[in-house]
Short mmCIF file of C-alpha atoms in Angstrom, two decimals:
data_model
loop_
_atom_site.label_atom_id
_atom_site.label_comp_id
_atom_site.label_asym_id
_atom_site.label_seq_id
_atom_site.Cartn_x
_atom_site.Cartn_y
_atom_site.Cartn_z
CA MET A 658 94.53 89.13 127.94
CA ALA A 659 91.44 87.13 127.05
CA LYS A 660 88.21 88.28 128.66
CA GLU A 661 87.59 84.92 130.36
CA GLU A 662 91.11 84.92 131.85
CA PHE A 663 90.52 88.37 133.35
CA SER A 664 87.22 87.15 134.82
CA TYR A 665 89.18 84.44 136.61
CA LEU A 666 92.29 86.41 137.63
CA LYS A 667 90.36 89.17 139.40
CA TYR A 668 89.61 86.61 142.12
CA ILE A 669 93.27 85.73 142.76
CA ASP A 670 95.03 87.78 145.43
CA PRO A 671 98.82 87.28 145.40
CA ALA A 672 99.04 88.14 149.11
CA PRO A 673 100.34 85.00 150.92
CA ALA A 674 98.34 85.44 154.13
CA GLY A 675 94.82 86.42 155.18
CA ARG A 676 91.45 85.66 153.70
CA ARG A 677 91.79 85.24 149.94
CA PHE A 678 90.80 83.05 147.02
CA LEU A 679 92.79 79.86 146.61
CA THR A 680 94.80 79.30 143.43
CA ASP A 681 94.48 76.24 141.21
CA GLU A 682 97.85 75.02 142.50
CA GLU A 683 96.62 75.24 146.09
CA ILE A 684 93.43 73.38 145.23
CA CYS A 685 95.51 70.60 143.68
CA SER A 686 97.44 70.26 146.94
CA LEU A 687 94.39 70.53 149.22
CA ALA A 688 91.72 68.57 147.33
CA PRO A 689 92.33 64.93 146.37
CA GLU A 690 92.85 64.35 142.65
CA ILE A 691 91.12 61.29 141.25
CA ASP A 692 91.10 59.43 137.96
CA LEU A 693 87.76 59.70 136.20
CA GLU A 694 87.62 56.14 134.99
CA PRO A 695 86.05 53.08 136.62
CA THR A 696 88.32 51.79 139.37
CA LYS A 697 87.99 50.23 142.82
CA ALA A 698 90.34 52.67 144.53
CA GLY A 699 89.64 56.12 145.96
CA GLU A 700 86.39 58.01 146.36
CA GLY A 701 84.14 60.27 144.35
CA GLY A 702 82.92 63.82 144.94
CA ILE A 703 82.19 67.11 143.20
CA PRO A 704 84.82 67.80 140.50
CA ILE A 705 85.87 71.42 141.11
CA LEU A 706 89.04 71.49 139.02
CA THR A 707 89.62 69.48 135.86
CA ARG A 708 91.28 70.38 132.61
CA ASP A 709 90.44 67.43 130.40
CA GLY A 710 87.62 65.55 132.16
CA LYS A 711 89.96 62.59 132.80
CA LYS A 712 91.36 63.67 136.17
CA ALA A 713 89.79 66.01 138.69
CA SER A 714 90.33 67.57 142.10
CA ILE A 715 87.19 66.90 144.08
CA LEU A 716 85.24 67.95 147.14
CA GLY A 717 85.28 64.56 148.80
CA GLY A 718 85.52 63.17 152.30
CA ASP A 719 82.49 62.76 154.54
CA ARG A 720 81.27 66.34 154.17
CA HIS A 721 77.75 67.03 152.92
CA ALA A 722 77.32 69.53 150.09
CA LEU A 723 74.86 72.31 149.31
CA ILE A 724 74.58 73.31 145.66
CA ILE A 725 72.85 76.66 145.13
CA GLY A 726 71.89 78.06 141.78
CA ALA A 727 68.95 79.68 140.05
CA THR A 728 67.09 78.01 137.21
CA GLY A 729 69.35 77.77 134.16
CA SER A 730 72.61 78.03 136.14
CA MET A 731 73.77 74.59 134.90
CA LYS A 732 73.43 72.80 138.25
CA THR A 733 72.68 69.50 136.52
CA ARG A 734 75.21 69.72 133.69
CA ALA A 735 78.12 71.22 135.62
CA VAL A 736 77.65 69.75 139.10
CA LEU A 737 75.18 66.87 139.48
CA ILE A 738 76.05 64.71 136.47
CA PRO A 739 79.84 65.20 136.83
CA THR A 740 79.49 64.36 140.53
CA LEU A 741 77.51 61.21 139.74
CA PHE A 742 80.15 60.28 137.17
CA SER A 743 82.95 60.60 139.72
CA LEU A 744 80.97 58.57 142.30
CA ALA A 745 80.38 55.84 139.72
CA CYS A 746 84.06 55.74 138.79
CA HIS A 747 84.81 54.76 142.37
CA GLY A 748 81.90 52.41 142.99
CA GLU A 749 79.82 54.43 145.45
CA ASN A 750 76.10 53.76 145.85
CA MET A 751 73.67 56.56 145.04
CA ILE A 752 70.05 57.59 145.38
CA VAL A 753 69.10 60.35 142.95
CA SER A 754 65.99 62.50 142.81
CA ASP A 755 65.65 63.39 139.15
CA PRO A 756 62.69 65.70 138.42
CA LYS A 757 63.30 65.95 134.69
CA GLY A 758 64.51 62.39 134.10
CA GLU A 759 67.60 63.88 132.44
CA ILE A 760 70.12 62.40 134.86
CA PHE A 761 68.73 58.88 134.43
CA ALA A 762 68.61 59.19 130.65
CA LYS A 763 72.22 60.35 130.39
CA THR A 764 73.92 58.21 133.05
CA SER A 765 71.99 54.98 133.69
CA GLY A 766 73.49 53.21 130.67
CA PHE A 767 77.02 54.08 131.80
CA LEU A 768 76.22 52.84 135.30
CA LYS A 769 74.85 49.52 134.06
CA LYS A 770 77.85 49.05 131.76
CA ASN A 771 80.11 49.44 134.79
CA GLY A 772 78.44 46.87 136.98
CA TYR A 773 75.71 48.82 138.75
CA GLU A 774 72.27 47.50 139.55
CA VAL A 775 70.10 50.32 138.25
CA HIS A 776 66.57 50.95 139.52
CA CYS A 777 64.23 53.73 138.51
CA LEU A 778 60.96 54.63 140.20
CA ASN A 779 59.39 56.64 137.40
CA PHE A 780 56.10 58.46 137.93
CA ARG A 781 55.89 59.86 134.43
CA PRO A 782 53.00 58.21 132.56
CA GLY A 783 53.81 55.65 129.91
CA THR A 784 57.32 54.85 131.15
CA LYS A 785 58.97 51.68 132.43
CA SER A 786 59.45 51.74 136.17
CA SER A 787 60.60 49.82 139.19
CA THR A 788 57.97 49.44 141.89
CA TRP A 789 58.05 50.37 145.57
CA ASN A 790 55.58 49.77 148.37
CA PRO A 791 56.17 52.41 151.10
CA LEU A 792 54.63 50.10 153.72
CA ASP A 793 56.77 47.10 152.81
CA LEU A 794 59.73 47.97 155.02
CA PRO A 795 57.78 48.90 158.17
CA PHE A 796 55.76 45.70 157.70
CA ALA A 797 59.01 43.71 157.60
CA PHE A 798 60.21 45.37 160.81
CA LEU A 799 56.88 44.61 162.52
CA LYS A 800 57.12 40.94 161.48
CA GLU A 801 60.60 40.81 163.04
CA GLY A 802 59.19 42.19 166.29
CA ASN A 803 61.02 45.52 165.80
CA VAL A 804 57.95 47.58 166.70
CA ASP A 805 59.83 50.81 167.47
CA ARG A 806 61.41 50.98 164.02
CA ALA A 807 58.08 50.18 162.36
CA ILE A 808 56.43 53.01 164.31
CA GLU A 809 59.21 55.39 163.31
CA LEU A 810 58.83 54.62 159.61
CA VAL A 811 55.03 54.83 159.57
CA THR A 812 55.15 58.07 161.56
CA GLY A 813 57.57 59.52 159.01
CA PHE A 814 55.38 58.37 156.12
CA ALA A 815 52.19 59.87 157.59
CA GLY A 816 54.02 63.04 158.64
CA ILE A 817 55.38 63.78 155.17
CA LEU A 818 52.00 63.19 153.52
CA CYS A 819 50.22 65.44 156.02
CA ASN A 820 52.79 68.25 156.16
CA ASN A 821 51.12 70.05 153.25
CA LEU A 822 47.89 70.12 155.30
CA LYS A 823 49.57 71.81 158.23
CA SER A 824 48.20 75.13 159.43
CA ASP A 825 49.88 77.34 162.02
CA ARG A 826 46.47 78.68 162.97
CA ASP A 827 44.99 75.30 163.91
CA PRO A 828 47.45 72.37 163.93
CA TYR A 829 44.83 69.99 165.39
CA TRP A 830 43.45 68.87 162.03
CA HIS A 831 46.87 68.08 160.59
CA SER A 832 47.78 66.10 163.70
CA ALA A 833 44.46 64.21 163.78
CA ALA A 834 44.70 63.22 160.09
CA LYS A 835 48.29 62.07 160.62
CA GLN A 836 47.29 59.89 163.57
CA LEU A 837 44.39 58.37 161.64
CA ILE A 838 46.72 57.33 158.80
CA GLN A 839 49.25 55.95 161.30
CA GLY A 840 46.59 53.90 163.10
CA LEU A 841 45.15 52.41 159.89
CA CYS A 842 48.62 51.51 158.63
CA PHE A 843 49.46 49.67 161.84
CA LEU A 844 46.11 47.91 161.93
CA LEU A 845 46.54 46.73 158.35
CA MET A 846 50.13 45.58 158.96
CA SER A 847 49.03 43.66 162.07
CA LEU A 848 46.17 41.78 160.40
CA ALA A 849 47.29 41.18 156.81
CA ASP A 850 48.72 37.78 155.85
CA SER A 851 51.20 38.92 153.20
CA PRO A 852 53.20 42.03 152.22
CA ASN A 853 51.14 42.26 149.01
CA GLN A 854 48.07 43.10 151.13
CA VAL A 855 49.84 45.84 153.07
CA THR A 856 49.50 48.72 150.63
CA VAL A 857 48.43 52.34 150.72
CA ASN A 858 45.59 51.38 148.41
CA ASN A 859 44.14 49.13 151.10
CA VAL A 860 44.62 51.82 153.75
CA MET A 861 42.56 54.12 151.54
CA ALA A 862 39.89 51.44 151.07
CA CYS A 863 39.57 51.04 154.84
CA LEU A 864 39.40 54.79 155.29
CA ALA A 865 36.54 54.96 152.78
CA ALA A 866 34.68 52.07 154.43
CA ILE A 867 34.74 53.46 157.97
CA SER A 868 33.96 57.05 157.06
CA GLY A 869 30.47 56.49 155.68
CA GLU A 870 27.50 57.57 157.75
CA GLU A 871 25.23 54.85 159.18
CA CYS A 872 27.85 52.30 158.21
CA GLU A 873 27.78 48.99 160.10
CA LYS A 874 31.47 48.52 159.40
CA ALA A 875 32.22 51.87 161.01
CA ASP A 876 30.29 50.85 164.16
CA THR A 877 32.08 47.50 164.37
CA PHE A 878 35.39 49.23 163.78
CA LYS A 879 34.66 51.63 166.63
CA GLN A 880 33.80 48.76 168.96
CA LEU A 881 37.08 47.02 168.17
CA ILE A 882 39.18 50.12 168.79
CA ASN A 883 37.43 50.81 172.09
CA ALA A 884 37.97 47.19 173.16
CA LEU A 885 41.75 47.52 172.85
CA PRO A 886 43.78 48.23 176.01
CA ALA A 887 44.36 51.88 176.88
CA THR A 888 48.10 51.31 176.35
CA SER A 889 47.57 50.24 172.72
CA PHE A 890 49.15 52.63 170.25
CA VAL A 891 46.63 51.57 167.59
CA ALA A 892 43.85 52.64 169.95
CA ARG A 893 45.72 55.81 170.81
CA TYR A 894 46.03 56.76 167.15
CA LEU A 895 42.44 55.92 166.20
CA THR A 896 40.21 56.80 169.18
CA GLY A 897 40.60 60.50 168.37
CA THR A 898 38.61 59.88 165.19
CA VAL A 899 36.23 57.00 165.95
CA ASN A 900 35.01 58.51 169.25
CA ASN A 901 34.69 62.04 168.00
CA ALA A 902 31.54 63.88 166.97
CA LYS A 903 30.37 62.89 163.49
CA ASN A 904 31.14 66.23 161.88
CA THR A 905 34.59 66.35 163.44
CA ALA A 906 35.33 62.75 162.44
CA ARG A 907 34.13 63.51 158.91
CA CYS A 908 36.58 66.44 158.67
CA ILE A 909 39.47 64.31 159.93
CA THR A 910 38.80 61.49 157.46
CA SER A 911 38.41 64.03 154.66
CA LEU A 912 41.84 65.49 155.42
CA ALA A 913 43.38 62.03 155.64
CA THR A 914 41.86 61.19 152.25
CA THR A 915 43.37 64.38 150.82
CA ALA A 916 46.80 63.50 152.22
CA LEU A 917 46.62 60.06 150.57
CA GLY A 918 45.40 61.60 147.30
CA PRO A 919 48.69 61.11 145.38
CA PHE A 920 48.17 57.34 145.65
CA ASP A 921 44.64 57.45 144.23
CA GLY A 922 45.11 56.41 140.63
CA SER A 923 45.29 53.09 138.82
CA SER A 924 48.88 53.59 137.67
CA ILE A 925 50.22 54.75 141.03
CA LYS A 926 48.40 51.90 142.80
CA ARG A 927 50.32 49.41 140.66
CA LEU A 928 53.62 51.24 141.13
CA THR A 929 53.21 51.07 144.92
CA ALA A 930 51.68 47.58 145.17
CA ARG A 931 54.97 45.79 145.82
CA THR A 932 58.73 46.37 146.01
CA SER A 933 60.72 45.13 143.03
CA PHE A 934 64.21 45.66 144.50
CA SER A 935 66.02 44.45 147.60
CA TYR A 936 66.84 46.95 150.35
CA ALA A 937 69.69 44.65 151.38
CA ASP A 938 71.55 45.45 148.14
CA PHE A 939 72.37 48.90 149.52
CA VAL A 940 74.43 47.34 152.33
CA ASP A 941 75.93 44.45 150.36
CA PRO A 942 79.66 45.24 149.94
CA LYS A 943 79.73 43.22 146.72
CA LYS A 944 76.98 45.20 144.99
CA LYS A 945 76.89 48.66 143.47
CA VAL A 946 73.43 50.23 143.38
CA ALA A 947 72.02 53.35 141.73
CA PHE A 948 68.40 54.26 142.41
CA PHE A 949 66.67 57.07 140.49
CA ILE A 950 63.35 58.67 141.40
CA VAL A 951 61.85 60.45 138.41
CA VAL A 952 58.99 62.73 139.39
CA PRO A 953 57.27 65.14 136.96
CA ASP A 954 58.61 68.61 137.69
CA GLU A 955 55.51 70.30 136.26
CA THR A 956 53.45 69.16 139.28
CA ASP A 957 54.13 68.62 142.97
CA THR A 958 51.67 65.71 143.28
CA PHE A 959 54.32 63.02 143.75
CA ASN A 960 56.94 65.00 145.68
CA GLY A 961 55.67 63.54 148.95
CA ILE A 962 56.38 60.02 147.67
CA THR A 963 59.98 61.03 146.87
CA ALA A 964 60.45 62.50 150.35
CA THR A 965 58.95 59.35 151.90
CA PHE A 966 61.37 57.13 149.98
CA VAL A 967 64.36 59.23 151.08
CA LYS A 968 63.27 59.08 154.72
CA GLU A 969 62.55 55.34 154.61
CA ILE A 970 65.73 54.20 152.89
CA TYR A 971 67.77 56.44 155.19
CA GLU A 972 66.21 54.85 158.30
CA TYR A 973 66.92 51.40 156.85
CA LEU A 974 70.58 52.28 156.23
CA ILE A 975 71.01 53.64 159.76
CA GLU A 976 69.41 50.47 161.18
CA GLN A 977 71.74 48.23 159.18
CA ALA A 978 74.85 50.27 160.01
CA SER A 979 74.08 49.92 163.72
CA LYS A 980 74.23 46.13 163.37
CA LEU A 981 77.74 46.12 161.88
CA PRO A 982 80.89 45.94 164.05
CA THR A 983 82.20 49.17 162.53
CA LEU A 984 78.79 50.94 162.90
CA THR A 985 79.25 52.18 159.34
CA LEU A 986 78.16 51.03 155.89
CA PRO A 987 80.71 49.02 153.87
CA ARG A 988 80.08 51.09 150.74
CA ARG A 989 79.19 54.77 150.90
CA VAL A 990 75.63 55.76 149.99
CA ASN A 991 75.15 59.21 148.44
CA PHE A 992 71.81 61.05 148.34
CA LEU A 993 71.79 63.44 145.36
CA LEU A 994 68.59 65.39 145.92
CA ASP A 995 67.81 67.75 143.07
CA GLU A 996 65.19 70.42 143.87
CA PHE A 997 65.46 69.45 147.53
CA ALA A 998 63.51 72.51 148.70
CA ASN A 999 60.54 71.51 146.52
CA LEU A 1000 60.11 68.22 148.38
CA PRO A 1001 57.65 68.28 151.30
CA LYS A 1002 59.26 68.89 154.66
CA ILE A 1003 61.13 65.81 155.88
CA ASP A 1004 60.76 65.73 159.66
CA GLY A 1005 64.09 65.24 161.40
CA ILE A 1006 66.18 66.15 158.34
CA THR A 1007 68.73 68.07 160.43
CA SER A 1008 69.30 65.03 162.65
CA MET A 1009 69.52 62.85 159.56
CA ILE A 1010 72.25 65.02 158.05
CA SER A 1011 74.18 65.17 161.34
CA ALA A 1012 74.05 61.40 161.94
CA ALA A 1013 74.81 60.42 158.34
CA ARG A 1014 78.52 61.28 158.30
CA SER A 1015 79.59 58.64 160.81
CA ARG A 1016 77.57 55.96 158.96
CA ASN A 1017 79.23 56.53 155.57
CA ILE A 1018 76.21 58.36 154.17
CA ARG A 1019 76.57 61.66 152.34
CA PHE A 1020 74.00 64.24 151.18
CA TYR A 1021 74.13 66.54 148.15
CA LEU A 1022 71.27 69.04 148.49
CA VAL A 1023 70.43 71.10 145.40
CA VAL A 1024 68.32 74.25 145.88
CA GLN A 1025 67.48 77.32 143.86
CA ASN A 1026 67.57 79.91 146.64
CA ASN A 1027 67.12 80.67 150.33
CA ALA A 1028 63.46 81.59 150.00
CA GLN A 1029 62.48 78.07 148.84
CA LEU A 1030 64.26 76.42 151.74
CA GLU A 1031 62.88 78.80 154.36
CA ALA A 1032 59.32 78.50 153.02
CA ASN A 1033 59.51 74.74 153.58
CA TYR A 1034 61.49 74.48 156.82
CA GLY A 1035 61.29 77.90 158.42
CA ARG A 1036 64.25 80.21 158.86
CA SER A 1037 65.84 78.46 161.83
CA LEU A 1038 65.78 74.93 160.38
CA ALA A 1039 66.84 76.21 156.95
CA GLU A 1040 69.92 77.80 158.54
CA THR A 1041 70.74 74.56 160.36
CA ILE A 1042 70.43 72.54 157.16
CA LYS A 1043 72.70 74.91 155.26
CA TYR A 1044 75.41 75.01 157.89
CA ASN A 1045 75.36 71.23 158.38
CA CYS A 1046 76.63 71.15 154.80
CA GLN A 1047 80.33 71.94 155.06
CA ASN A 1048 80.77 72.23 151.29
CA TRP A 1049 78.92 74.91 149.32
CA VAL A 1050 78.93 75.37 145.55
CA PHE A 1051 77.33 78.66 144.56
CA LEU A 1052 76.61 79.12 140.86
CA ALA A 1053 74.28 82.05 140.30
CA SER A 1054 71.43 83.95 141.91
CA ARG A 1055 69.68 87.30 141.99
CA GLU A 1056 68.30 86.81 145.50
CA ALA A 1057 69.63 89.76 147.51
CA GLU A 1058 69.65 88.03 150.90
CA LEU A 1059 71.46 84.98 149.55
CA LEU A 1060 74.05 87.11 147.77
CA SER A 1061 74.74 89.00 150.99
CA GLU A 1062 75.08 85.74 152.90
CA VAL A 1063 77.52 84.23 150.40
CA ARG A 1064 79.56 87.46 150.38
CA SER A 1065 79.69 87.31 154.17
CA VAL A 1066 80.81 83.66 154.22
CA ILE A 1067 83.49 84.41 151.62
CA GLY A 1068 84.76 87.13 153.93
CA GLY A 1069 87.62 89.54 153.43
CA ASP A 1070 89.29 92.26 155.49
CA PRO A 1071 88.91 95.15 155.27
CA GLU A 1072 86.98 94.81 151.99
CA PRO A 1073 84.91 91.77 150.92
CA LEU A 1074 86.74 89.49 148.50
CA ALA A 1075 83.72 89.52 146.19
CA SER A 1076 81.03 92.14 145.82
CA ILE A 1077 77.35 91.43 145.35
CA ALA A 1078 77.78 92.59 141.77
CA ASP A 1079 80.52 89.97 141.25
CA LEU A 1080 78.41 87.20 142.72
CA SER A 1081 75.30 88.08 140.74
CA SER A 1082 77.24 88.07 137.48
CA LEU A 1083 78.96 84.69 137.63
CA SER A 1084 78.79 83.59 134.06
CA ILE A 1085 78.46 80.57 131.81
CA ARG A 1086 81.16 80.51 129.12
CA PHE A 1087 80.49 77.13 127.62
CA PRO A 1088 81.93 74.63 128.37
CA ARG A 1089 82.88 76.31 131.65
CA VAL A 1090 80.56 77.52 134.43
CA GLU A 1091 81.81 79.98 137.02
CA ALA A 1092 81.13 79.08 140.65
CA ILE A 1093 82.25 79.96 144.15
CA VAL A 1094 83.33 76.94 146.23
CA LEU A 1095 83.30 77.19 150.02
CA SER A 1096 84.69 74.23 151.94
CA ASP A 1097 84.64 74.08 155.71
CA ARG A 1098 87.31 76.44 157.14
CA SER A 1099 89.39 76.75 153.97
CA ASN A 1100 89.71 79.92 151.96
CA PRO A 1101 87.15 80.21 149.12
CA TYR A 1102 87.88 79.06 145.61
CA PHE A 1103 86.73 80.57 142.34
CA ALA A 1104 86.00 77.53 140.18
CA ARG A 1105 85.37 77.09 136.51
CA LEU A 1106 83.34 73.91 136.44
CA LEU A 1107 83.46 71.76 133.34
CA ASP A 1108 80.26 70.89 131.49
CA MET A 1109 79.23 67.22 131.50
CA SER A 1110 79.86 66.95 127.75
CA ARG A 1111 83.60 67.30 128.38
CA TYR A 1112 83.93 64.14 130.49
CA PRO A 1113 84.80 61.61 127.74
CA GLY A 1114 84.55 58.51 129.95
CA LEU A 1115 80.83 59.07 130.55
CA TRP A 1116 79.69 58.82 126.94
CA ALA A 1117 79.27 56.01 124.42
CA GLU A 1118 80.22 58.21 121.45
CA SER A 1119 81.26 61.79 120.89
CA GLY A 1120 78.56 62.17 118.23
CA PRO A 1121 78.30 64.84 115.56
CA ASN A 1122 77.85 67.62 118.14
CA PRO A 1123 80.62 67.74 120.79
CA ASN A 1124 78.32 69.67 123.11
CA ASN A 1125 75.81 66.80 123.12
CA PRO A 1126 77.67 63.48 123.07
CA LEU A 1127 75.69 60.28 122.82
CA PRO A 1128 75.00 58.44 126.10
CA TYR A 1129 74.85 54.70 126.53
CA PRO A 1130 71.28 53.36 126.06
CA PRO A 1131 69.25 54.04 129.23
CA ALA A 1132 69.00 51.09 131.62
CA TYR A 1133 65.23 50.90 131.89
CA PRO A 1134 64.11 48.52 134.64
CA ALA A 1135 62.80 45.14 133.58
CA ALA A 1136 60.28 44.94 136.45
CA GLY A 1137 56.67 45.44 135.51
CA LYS A 1138 54.02 47.07 137.62
CA GLY A 1139 52.89 45.25 140.73
CA GLU A 1140 49.62 43.41 140.96
CA VAL A 1141 47.16 45.12 143.27
CA VAL A 1142 46.01 42.69 145.98
CA ASP A 1143 42.92 43.88 147.83
CA PHE A 1144 42.46 43.36 151.54
CA ASP A 1145 39.13 44.64 152.87
CA LEU A 1146 40.27 45.57 156.35
CA ALA A 1147 36.92 46.95 157.44
CA GLN A 1148 35.06 43.83 156.26
CA PHE A 1149 37.67 41.59 157.87
CA ILE A 1150 37.16 43.29 161.24
CA SER A 1151 33.38 43.15 160.85
CA ASP A 1152 33.46 39.41 160.10
CA GLU A 1153 35.77 38.61 162.99
CA ALA A 1154 33.86 40.69 165.50
CA ASP A 1155 30.57 39.02 164.53
CA ASP A 1156 31.70 35.56 165.59
CA ASP A 1157 33.38 34.17 168.68
CA ALA A 1158 36.79 35.42 167.55
CA GLY A 1159 36.30 39.02 168.64
CA ASP A 1160 38.35 38.57 171.81
CA VAL A 1161 41.00 36.67 169.88
CA LEU A 1162 41.39 39.63 167.56
CA VAL A 1163 41.74 42.11 170.44
CA GLU A 1164 44.27 39.90 172.23
CA PHE A 1165 46.25 39.38 169.01
CA LEU A 1166 46.53 43.12 168.33
CA SER A 1167 47.61 43.76 171.91
CA LEU A 1168 50.40 41.16 171.74
CA LYS A 1169 51.44 42.10 168.21
CA GLU A 1170 52.14 45.73 168.94
CA GLN A 1171 54.19 44.76 171.98
CA GLY A 1172 56.42 42.69 169.72
CA LEU A 1173 55.56 39.53 171.71
CA ILE A 1174 54.41 37.57 168.66
CA LYS A 1175 55.63 37.49 165.07
CA GLU A 1176 52.99 35.21 163.53
CA ASN A 1177 50.07 36.49 161.46
CA TYR A 1178 46.48 36.54 162.67
CA ALA A 1179 45.41 33.37 160.87
CA SER A 1180 48.18 31.38 162.60
CA PHE A 1181 47.47 32.96 166.00
CA LYS A 1182 43.77 32.17 165.73
CA LYS A 1183 44.56 28.47 165.21
CA SER A 1184 47.15 28.36 168.00
CA SER A 1185 46.43 27.01 171.46
CA LYS A 1186 46.38 30.57 172.81
CA GLY A 1187 43.83 31.69 170.22
CA GLU A 1188 41.65 28.66 170.72
CA GLU A 1189 41.75 29.16 174.49
CA ILE A 1190 40.53 32.76 174.18
CA ALA A 1191 37.76 31.77 171.72
CA GLN A 1192 36.64 28.92 173.98
CA ARG A 1193 36.53 31.21 177.01
CA ARG A 1194 34.37 33.66 175.09
CA LYS A 1195 32.03 30.88 173.95
CA ILE A 1196 31.52 29.69 177.57
CA LEU A 1197 30.76 33.20 178.79
CA LYS A 1198 28.37 33.70 175.89
CA ASP A 1199 26.56 30.43 176.66
CA LEU A 1200 26.15 31.55 180.27
CA ASP A 1201 24.69 34.87 179.05
CA LEU A 1202 27.57 36.72 180.69
CA LEU A 1203 28.40 38.63 177.48
#
């Protein structure tokens, strides 16, 4: 008997009842088998059993998946790229975090050839990239009068950026910096005339202008904030800084500046100056969309931007699903999040995962080990995340606690079906990768996952080396970098407060954040309401009552 056959057969227990490993025949009857070629029918998922790369039994349905494997365990080649291939064959939308850029390079050409709109937000220097303004969507919601959703998105954005500043010993500073960023974002969105002015770059410029000592703009800014009604959320977010002692305020603005640091560069400013794609494409039943986020894996500088994008697009999808009669998206959206545990903590991720299933949204979370996940989310939340994923694919690890946990989940009576030694020695016998598959309440399955090179439909040519077939040319985005449009928020406030429009500005902000008006400030100022307020102020000023 061949060595690799023995490695497989030791996991097969002929006993018909009890906890045991499933056979290939049972997997074929339990897991849907799909054709791995572009078609409109069926669904995609993780291929767990395939002999020729043309048909596969998959982990499908609405269950989220957790893929666990140490560095070098072939997570990308044996799980992520084959999964993406199967999703593409059945026309499912996807959002892919791609630290190395490998997934985009090998699959984007195939996706474009098969009718996908391919976007790539690429933070590696010297590369073509789509563009994305993280404040674009909340600004759109605010213009519609949907203040609650705008608040939710800006809160998520500020929270993710500030999570790395968080200290269990003194959470005040993290919270104060977060509120300062929230307040400046809302103020900018309320006063700017166009989406091109509502950028993180302009938030940073305002932060710099109001943080200088003996700065007239800072004094005028403080007066404006204190003139707002006590119920104003802009005032609530900003008074904690502008009315604080100078040293305290300086510390808060310094932390906020640090949190916004990833956006402080000429290239990143252009990448985040505007949005080059349409959010609506993700909910258009006639369109297939694949969005890649390529972030350098040698640094964690841009990980917060990836996490922000995931949070924002998820909130948009949930909002759109709630407007449909079925309360679910017409085409499934899959989040394939490689190195998920390396992303900054996404607040509310457990609720996101729980709510996603009924909206036709599915998560594939890829992690290296337990320790990474727990360091980011804490033990309790990490456990909740893991067990909200009904499908697990375990490839390889030397982490003792994780091995014990997987052995426990596999089960067995009276003896475990797999020992820790078995689990720590799952091997790679190219082109097959050994893995343990755990799906909901089913018995476990010992899988031999097929390497991406053995899926013929994915590649343009077999090439001279069968282990490295030639992909279709990458579908680099045509969009250039966005033009940076400056909006000097601090100067704008100073100018308006110096003339008779000061009360108009206060009244406008009060009405805007209540969702009572959708027009911009320039239009409001010229309206009968704005002119009435300005005239009233002028009369009081002439009577020396101001």
